[in-house]
Amino acid sequence: MSTKDSLPSVINVSVEAYRMFRAMCQETITDDKKISGSKSRLSTSEKPFSTYVQAMLVAAALGLAKGERTPVGQERNWIIRGEYLRNNKNYKPFRQLLRAKFQLRTEHEVIDAFVEFAETGVRELYAEYSSTGKIDFLRLASVGTIPS
Amino acid sequence: MRSNSLWIRQLELYNFGPYEGKVTLDFATNKGKGIWIIWGMNGAGKTHLYKAIKWCLYGWDPGPEDKPRFPTTKDAWDLIHGTNREDGVPADPYMHVYMWLESEDGNGETRYLIKRLVKPLVPNPRNHTQIKVDFDVIVNGRLSDSPNEAVQALLPLSANQFFMFHGEDIRKMSQKHLEQTRRAIELILEAETFRLGRSDLEAVSKQIDGELDRERAKNAGLRNLLEAKRQTQERIDLLSESIKETEGKIEACRSELSEVEYNLSSMEGSSRLMGQLEEIKKRMDDLLGRRRVLLDKRNNFVDDLPLQMILPLLKSVLEEKQETHRKLEETKNRASELKGRLTLAQRILTEDKCVCGRPMSQVERAYIDQERRRLESEISSIEASLQEEDPTYYEVRETIIEIEASKTNLSELEKEIRDVDLRIDEVESERSKIEEALKGINIDAVRGLSKRRSELIGNKAQFEERLTALRKQLETEKGYMFRITSNIKSNEAYDSIKAKLERQQELCDKLVGSFEYILSRLAETRREAVEKYATDFFRSLTNKPEEYERIRIDANYDVNVVDRTRGVLQGDRLSTGEREIVALSFIIGLMKASEKDAPLVLDTFFVHLDETHYANIVKALPSFGKQIVLILTDLEFRNLREKAPDEFFSHVVGIWRVTRDPERNVSFVAPWREASSS
């Protein structure tokens, strides 16, 4: 893969989406350190996602299932390093899907589409999380089966 | 060693059993000699006076079948006034029994004050772990350094049953056919003293041997061997000392262990609860661990969830690609078929003959050539229209297969997590119940005792291991010693002193032999004496003097009765009452043969006796001992007053009556006189 066609080093999302991801993830980021939150049963605030990558993938899948893209806008906040996505085995099917379905050519185009679908998905996830305090993953598993 | 004459001068109880506050019984009149009667109704508190004497001396109430053990705070706790109430908490946690005793032997009079006190460790003790027991013995105004040894010297624990017993004890002893006879006779023989004497003699023998060695040392050839012998002997002595010391430590561990285990068993409930609590904590840890695993699985599910979500989209993409792919495959197949036909046509034209080998005509050749041109044209047309194959088709197809293979059943996972949560809640509820139940219990004490038990078991094992090693070492040293002694004997110089050595050794052997003989003769004499005294008493007590000739104690120390016509009768051929009389006669015989005189405390003594035995015992009773304390029920006392001869009452020095206030559950004891009864 040429340098030009590689994943961007930093993935940005809108400030709004960033806040939502932050609210739903146990992970916090300090530079390149990942600190996982406690998984103890006694923890009163057990967040639904363990990492930002995990949350972004679910959000993007939801956005894709809905078939809606939300532009990121001008105010952006970096959320993960590009390598985190590249090294995640689950990102590859997204890349294949986006390239096949939308005839995208470069990695930048793919990641832009991925982020825009994630922007849509995160809003829906956050709406559920803020009203019920949890995410119904079982329901989400059946979301994809409903034709978008 | 027991004193020749021992008597109770005064007994003072404070908050003991049913007695509230201080109660004093004064036996000073007539220097304690004579019969003292304490009487009252059943449950009035008579036996607690008997128990008070035993508790004061030994810290617990040893029965005839009990093995000696360490007194515990539990023994004391159950005796504190008020611990038998509903809440089990005494209003006043202090308790004591003081006993003043006097003894007289050839060296004059000795005064003893035995003090056993219970003191609380906390303001309002709720159980025996919150009290302590102090024990002091003051001999002639001086505090004894070793109170337990002082009491053992006064009246050994193993001997108390021959001086303090109630009817039930005699019955038990008679049923057991006096298995403890040998121990009892050894006791009155003061066998321990004889053993010490023999040990002294052995020490003398060793001293003689030392003297001889010094003689031998005058010879230069023997000097080295003797030095080696001396050093080996030193090592043997040291090892023997270490063995003795280790055995003492093991015994101390065993004794403390038995106390700790006893205390733990009395805390069995709380100990069990704590065990359960530990188990629950373990179960909780297991459940939390299981929950973590399930959460991790669910987390993995969340990881895989986006793939499940995009799976239908991937499938629809694949379907779209599949049509193109199918068409492409069809075209490719068509082109391949045409190419086959073209190759065949080209081969026929080149070889100029048909596939069957027949030469071709001009017309046929022209037709095939035309066909070849048509095929070439069609193939080039198909190849021109053939699209480039989509490389993502296979990638997507493989991805779909992978996603479908890794599908997790979340609903089952969630159900399992819910089940684990429910079990965690159940265990938590169980834990809080046990913690609630443990609130009033001194957990630290239970933990402390458990810890101490483990320590003691460890120490005991360590000492036992050390003992085995020491014994092995001792055996080795003895082996060296044997070799050294043999070398000394084989030395020529030995001859010169051999005769002298032999004479000395012979003398020592004779002394030890004489000692053994004296001991066995004395034992025989004592056995005969016990037999004689027991027979005298038996014949004065039995209701069949014409049938039963005497009591016989055989070489195995079995106690039997000799019948004039039937010969020796074993215990089981006697009636229950007769066995009791045999047991009692034997005990009295022992007391007489021991030539010691200690206070005799008899609790509910007459209950199981028939008319004749009763009359005979009452008649003989004053001769049983110098100080006799009779504890009687009101019925026994009335019988005694009605049936005993006046001669009997001339021996009675004091009478106390025990009464009880059932409302307050408190007993009282007060001097009783004839007038007060009316």
Coordinates of N, CA and C in Angstrom, one line a residue, chain A:
Chain A
M1 N 0.9 -1.2 0.0 CA 0.0 0.0 0.0 C 0.9 1.2 0.0
S2 N 0.6 2.1 -0.9 CA 1.5 3.3 -1.0 C 1.2 4.2 0.1
T3 N 2.2 5.1 0.4 CA 2.0 6.1 1.5 C 0.8 6.9 1.3
K4 N 0.6 7.3 0.1 CA -0.5 8.2 -0.3 C -1.9 7.5 0.0
D5 N -1.9 6.2 -0.2 CA -3.2 5.4 -0.1 C -3.3 4.8 1.3
S6 N -2.5 5.1 2.2 CA -2.6 4.5 3.5 C -3.6 5.2 4.4
L7 N -4.0 4.5 5.5 CA -4.9 5.1 6.5 C -4.3 6.4 7.1
P8 N -5.2 7.4 7.3 CA -4.6 8.6 8.0 C -4.1 8.2 9.4
S9 N -3.1 8.9 9.9 CA -2.5 8.6 11.2 C -3.4 8.8 12.3
V10 N -4.3 9.7 12.2 CA -5.3 10.1 13.2 C -6.7 10.1 12.6
I11 N -7.6 9.5 13.4 CA -9.0 9.5 12.9 C -9.8 10.5 13.7
N12 N -10.4 11.4 12.9 CA -11.2 12.5 13.6 C -12.7 12.3 13.5
V13 N -13.3 12.7 14.5 CA -14.8 12.7 14.5 C -15.3 14.0 14.9
S14 N -16.6 14.3 14.7 CA -17.1 15.6 15.2 C -17.0 15.7 16.7
V15 N -16.9 16.9 17.2 CA -16.8 17.1 18.7 C -18.0 16.4 19.4
E16 N -19.1 16.6 18.8 CA -20.4 16.0 19.4 C -20.2 14.5 19.5
A17 N -19.8 13.9 18.4 CA -19.7 12.4 18.4 C -18.6 12.0 19.4
Y18 N -17.5 12.8 19.4 CA -16.5 12.4 20.4 C -17.0 12.3 21.8
R19 N -17.8 13.3 22.2 CA -18.4 13.4 23.5 C -19.2 12.1 23.8
M20 N -20.0 11.8 22.7 CA -20.8 10.6 22.9 C -20.0 9.3 23.1
F21 N -19.0 9.2 22.2 CA -18.1 8.0 22.3 C -17.5 8.0 23.7
R22 N -17.1 9.1 24.2 CA -16.4 9.2 25.5 C -17.3 8.7 26.6
A23 N -18.6 9.1 26.5 CA -19.6 8.8 27.5 C -19.8 7.3 27.5
M24 N -19.7 6.6 26.4 CA -20.0 5.2 26.3 C -18.9 4.2 26.4
C25 N -17.6 4.8 26.5 CA -16.5 3.9 26.5 C -15.8 3.9 27.9
Q26 N -15.3 2.7 28.3 CA -14.6 2.6 29.5 C -13.2 3.1 29.3
E27 N -12.7 3.1 28.1 CA -11.3 3.5 27.8 C -11.2 5.0 27.8
T28 N -10.1 5.5 28.4 CA -9.8 6.9 28.2 C -8.4 7.0 27.5
I29 N -8.2 8.0 26.9 CA -6.9 8.1 26.1 C -6.0 9.2 26.7
T30 N -4.8 8.9 27.0 CA -3.9 9.9 27.3 C -2.7 9.7 26.4
D31 N -2.6 10.5 25.4 CA -1.6 10.3 24.4 C -1.7 8.9 23.8
D32 N -0.7 8.1 23.9 CA -0.8 6.8 23.3 C -1.1 5.7 24.3
K33 N -1.4 6.1 25.5 CA -1.7 5.1 26.6 C -3.2 4.7 26.6
K34 N -3.5 3.5 26.7 CA -4.9 3.1 26.9 C -5.1 2.6 28.3
I35 N -6.1 3.2 28.9 CA -6.4 2.8 30.3 C -7.8 2.2 30.3
S36 N -7.8 0.9 30.6 CA -9.2 0.3 30.6 C -9.8 0.5 32.0
G37 N -11.1 0.8 32.0 CA -11.9 1.0 33.2 C -12.1 -0.4 33.9
S38 N -12.5 -0.3 35.2 CA -12.7 -1.5 36.0 C -13.8 -2.3 35.5
K39 N -13.7 -3.6 35.5 CA -14.8 -4.4 35.0 C -15.4 -5.1 36.2
S40 N -15.1 -4.6 37.4 CA -15.7 -5.2 38.6 C -17.2 -5.1 38.6
R41 N -17.8 -6.1 39.2 CA -19.3 -6.1 39.2 C -19.7 -4.9 40.1
L42 N -18.9 -4.5 41.0 CA -19.3 -3.5 42.0 C -19.2 -2.1 41.4
S43 N -18.6 -2.0 40.2 CA -18.6 -0.7 39.5 C -20.0 -0.2 39.2
T44 N -20.3 1.0 39.6 CA -21.7 1.4 39.4 C -21.9 1.9 38.0
S45 N -20.8 2.4 37.4 CA -21.0 2.9 36.0 C -20.3 2.0 35.0
E46 N -20.9 0.9 34.7 CA -20.3 -0.1 33.8 C -20.7 0.4 32.4
K47 N -19.7 0.9 31.7 CA -20.0 1.5 30.3 C -20.1 0.4 29.3
P48 N -20.9 0.6 28.2 CA -21.2 -0.5 27.3 C -20.0 -0.9 26.4
F49 N -19.1 0.0 26.1 CA -18.0 -0.4 25.2 C -16.7 -0.3 26.0
S50 N -15.8 -1.2 25.6 CA -14.5 -1.2 26.3 C -13.5 -0.3 25.6
T51 N -13.6 -0.2 24.3 CA -12.6 0.7 23.6 C -13.3 1.6 22.6
Y52 N -12.6 2.6 22.2 CA -13.2 3.5 21.1 C -13.3 2.8 19.8
V53 N -12.4 2.0 19.5 CA -12.4 1.2 18.2 C -13.7 0.4 18.2
Q54 N -13.9 -0.3 19.3 CA -15.1 -1.2 19.4 C -16.3 -0.4 19.1
A55 N -16.4 0.7 19.8 CA -17.6 1.6 19.7 C -17.8 2.1 18.3
M56 N -16.7 2.5 17.7 CA -16.7 3.1 16.3 C -17.2 2.0 15.3
L57 N -16.7 0.8 15.5 CA -17.1 -0.2 14.6 C -18.6 -0.5 14.7
V58 N -19.1 -0.6 15.9 CA -20.6 -0.8 16.1 C -21.4 0.4 15.5
A59 N -20.9 1.6 15.8 CA -21.6 2.8 15.3 C -21.6 2.8 13.8
A60 N -20.5 2.5 13.2 CA -20.4 2.5 11.7 C -21.3 1.4 11.1
A61 N -21.4 0.2 11.8 CA -22.2 -0.8 11.3 C -23.7 -0.4 11.4
L62 N -24.0 0.3 12.5 CA -25.4 0.8 12.6 C -25.7 1.8 11.5
G63 N -24.8 2.7 11.3 CA -24.9 3.7 10.3 C -25.1 3.1 8.9
L64 N -24.3 2.1 8.7 CA -24.4 1.3 7.4 C -25.7 0.7 7.2
A65 N -26.2 0.0 8.3 CA -27.4 -0.7 8.3 C -28.6 0.3 8.0
K66 N -28.4 1.5 8.6 CA -29.5 2.5 8.3 C -29.3 3.2 6.9
G67 N -28.1 3.1 6.4 CA -27.8 3.7 5.1 C -27.7 5.2 5.1
E68 N -27.3 5.7 6.3 CA -27.3 7.2 6.4 C -25.9 7.6 6.8
R69 N -25.4 8.7 6.1 CA -24.1 9.2 6.4 C -24.3 10.6 7.0
T70 N -23.5 10.9 8.0 CA -23.6 12.2 8.6 C -22.3 12.9 8.5
P71 N -22.2 14.0 7.8 CA -20.9 14.7 7.6 C -20.3 15.1 8.9
V72 N -19.0 15.1 8.9 CA -18.3 15.3 10.2 C -18.3 16.8 10.6
G73 N -18.2 17.7 9.6 CA -18.3 19.1 9.9 C -16.9 19.6 10.2
Q74 N -16.9 20.9 10.5 CA -15.6 21.6 10.7 C -14.9 21.3 12.0
E75 N -15.8 21.3 13.1 CA -15.2 21.2 14.4 C -15.0 19.7 14.7
R76 N -13.7 19.3 14.7 CA -13.4 17.9 14.8 C -12.5 17.6 16.1
N77 N -12.5 16.4 16.5 CA -11.7 16.0 17.6 C -11.1 14.6 17.2
W78 N -9.8 14.4 17.4 CA -9.2 13.1 17.1 C -9.6 12.1 18.2
I79 N -10.0 11.0 17.7 CA -10.5 10.0 18.6 C -9.6 8.7 18.8
I80 N -9.1 8.3 17.6 CA -8.1 7.1 17.7 C -7.0 7.3 16.7
R81 N -6.0 6.6 16.9 CA -4.9 6.5 15.9 C -5.3 5.6 14.8
G82 N -4.9 6.0 13.6 CA -5.3 5.2 12.4 C -4.8 3.7 12.5
E83 N -3.7 3.5 13.1 CA -3.2 2.2 13.2 C -4.1 1.3 14.1
Y84 N -4.8 1.9 15.0 CA -5.7 1.0 15.8 C -6.8 0.4 14.9
L85 N -7.2 1.1 13.9 CA -8.2 0.6 13.0 C -7.5 -0.5 12.0
R86 N -6.4 -0.1 11.6 CA -5.7 -0.9 10.6 C -5.4 -2.3 11.2
N87 N -5.0 -2.3 12.5 CA -4.6 -3.5 13.2 C -5.8 -4.3 13.7
N88 N -7.0 -3.7 13.6 CA -8.2 -4.4 14.0 C -8.7 -5.3 12.9
K89 N -8.9 -6.6 13.3 CA -9.3 -7.6 12.2 C -10.7 -7.3 11.7
N90 N -11.5 -6.7 12.5 CA -12.9 -6.4 12.1 C -13.0 -5.2 11.1
Y91 N -12.0 -4.5 11.0 CA -12.1 -3.3 10.1 C -12.1 -3.7 8.6
K92 N -11.4 -4.9 8.4 CA -11.2 -5.3 7.0 C -12.5 -5.5 6.2
P93 N -13.5 -6.2 6.9 CA -14.8 -6.4 6.2 C -15.5 -5.1 5.9
F94 N -15.3 -4.1 6.8 CA -15.9 -2.8 6.5 C -15.3 -2.2 5.2
R95 N -14.0 -2.3 5.2 CA -13.3 -1.8 4.1 C -13.7 -2.4 2.8
Q96 N -13.9 -3.7 2.8 CA -14.3 -4.5 1.7 C -15.7 -4.0 1.3
L97 N -16.6 -3.9 2.3 CA -18.0 -3.5 2.0 C -18.1 -2.1 1.4
L98 N -17.3 -1.2 2.0 CA -17.4 0.2 1.6 C -16.9 0.3 0.1
R99 N -15.8 -0.4 -0.1 CA -15.2 -0.3 -1.4 C -16.1 -1.0 -2.5
A100 N -16.7 -2.1 -2.1 CA -17.6 -2.8 -3.1 C -18.9 -2.1 -3.3
K101 N -19.4 -1.6 -2.2 CA -20.8 -1.0 -2.3 C -20.8 0.4 -2.9
F102 N -19.7 1.1 -2.5 CA -19.7 2.5 -2.9 C -18.6 2.9 -3.9
Q103 N -18.0 1.8 -4.5 CA -16.9 2.0 -5.5 C -15.9 3.0 -5.0
L104 N -15.5 2.9 -3.8 CA -14.4 3.8 -3.3 C -13.1 3.3 -3.6
R105 N -12.2 4.2 -4.0 CA -10.9 3.8 -4.5 C -9.8 3.9 -3.4
T106 N -9.7 5.0 -2.7 CA -8.5 5.2 -1.8 C -9.0 4.9 -0.4
E107 N -7.9 4.7 0.4 CA -8.1 4.5 1.9 C -8.8 5.7 2.5
H108 N -8.4 6.9 2.1 CA -9.0 8.1 2.6 C -10.5 8.2 2.4
E109 N -10.8 7.8 1.2 CA -12.3 7.8 0.8 C -13.0 6.8 1.7
V110 N -12.4 5.6 1.9 CA -13.0 4.6 2.7 C -13.2 5.0 4.2
I111 N -12.1 5.6 4.7 CA -12.2 6.0 6.1 C -13.2 7.2 6.3
D112 N -13.2 8.1 5.3 CA -14.2 9.2 5.4 C -15.6 8.6 5.5
A113 N -15.9 7.6 4.6 CA -17.2 7.0 4.6 C -17.5 6.3 5.9
F114 N -16.5 5.6 6.4 CA -16.6 4.8 7.7 C -17.0 5.8 8.8
V115 N -16.2 6.9 8.9 CA -16.5 7.9 9.9 C -17.9 8.5 9.8
E116 N -18.3 8.8 8.6 CA -19.6 9.4 8.4 C -20.7 8.4 8.8
F117 N -20.6 7.1 8.5 CA -21.6 6.2 8.9 C -21.5 6.0 10.5
A118 N -20.3 6.1 11.1 CA -20.2 6.0 12.5 C -20.8 7.2 13.2
E119 N -20.7 8.4 12.5 CA -21.3 9.6 13.1 C -22.9 9.4 13.2
T120 N -23.4 8.7 12.2 CA -24.9 8.4 12.3 C -25.2 7.4 13.4
G121 N -24.4 6.4 13.4 CA -24.6 5.3 14.4 C -24.4 5.7 15.8
V122 N -23.4 6.5 16.0 CA -23.2 6.9 17.5 C -24.3 7.7 18.0
R123 N -25.0 8.5 17.2 CA -26.1 9.3 17.7 C -27.2 8.4 18.2
E124 N -27.4 7.4 17.4 CA -28.5 6.5 17.8 C -28.1 5.7 19.1
L125 N -26.9 5.2 19.1 CA -26.4 4.5 20.3 C -26.5 5.3 21.5
Y126 N -26.1 6.6 21.4 CA -26.0 7.5 22.6 C -27.5 7.8 23.1
A127 N -28.4 7.9 22.1 CA -29.8 8.2 22.5 C -30.3 7.0 23.3
E128 N -30.0 5.8 22.9 CA -30.4 4.7 23.7 C -29.7 4.6 25.0
Y129 N -28.4 4.8 25.0 CA -27.6 4.7 26.3 C -28.1 5.8 27.3
S130 N -28.3 7.0 26.8 CA -28.7 8.1 27.7 C -30.1 7.9 28.3
S131 N -31.0 7.2 27.5 CA -32.3 7.1 28.1 C -32.4 5.8 28.9
T132 N -31.7 4.7 28.6 CA -31.9 3.4 29.3 C -30.7 3.1 30.2
G133 N -29.6 3.8 30.0 CA -28.4 3.5 30.8 C -27.6 2.3 30.2
K134 N -28.1 1.7 29.1 CA -27.4 0.5 28.6 C -27.7 0.4 27.1
I135 N -26.9 -0.4 26.4 CA -27.2 -0.7 25.0 C -27.7 -2.1 24.8
D136 N -28.8 -2.3 24.1 CA -29.3 -3.6 23.9 C -28.6 -4.2 22.7
F137 N -27.5 -4.9 23.0 CA -26.7 -5.5 21.9 C -27.5 -6.6 21.2
L138 N -28.3 -7.3 21.9 CA -29.1 -8.3 21.3 C -30.0 -7.8 20.2
R139 N -30.6 -6.6 20.5 CA -31.4 -6.0 19.5 C -30.6 -5.5 18.3
L140 N -29.4 -5.0 18.6 CA -28.5 -4.5 17.6 C -28.1 -5.6 16.6
A141 N -27.9 -6.8 17.2 CA -27.5 -8.0 16.4 C -28.5 -8.3 15.3
S142 N -29.7 -7.9 15.6 CA -30.8 -8.2 14.6 C -31.0 -7.0 13.7
V143 N -30.4 -5.9 14.0 CA -30.6 -4.7 13.2 C -30.2 -4.9 11.7
G144 N -29.0 -5.5 11.6 CA -28.5 -5.7 10.2 C -29.4 -6.6 9.4
T145 N -30.3 -7.4 10.0 CA -31.1 -8.3 9.2 C -32.3 -7.5 8.6
I146 N -32.6 -6.3 9.2 CA -33.7 -5.5 8.6 C -33.2 -4.8 7.4
P147 N -33.8 -4.9 6.3 CA -33.3 -4.2 5.1 C -33.3 -2.7 5.3
S148 N -32.2 -2.1 5.0 CA -32.1 -0.6 5.2 C -32.8 0.1 4.1

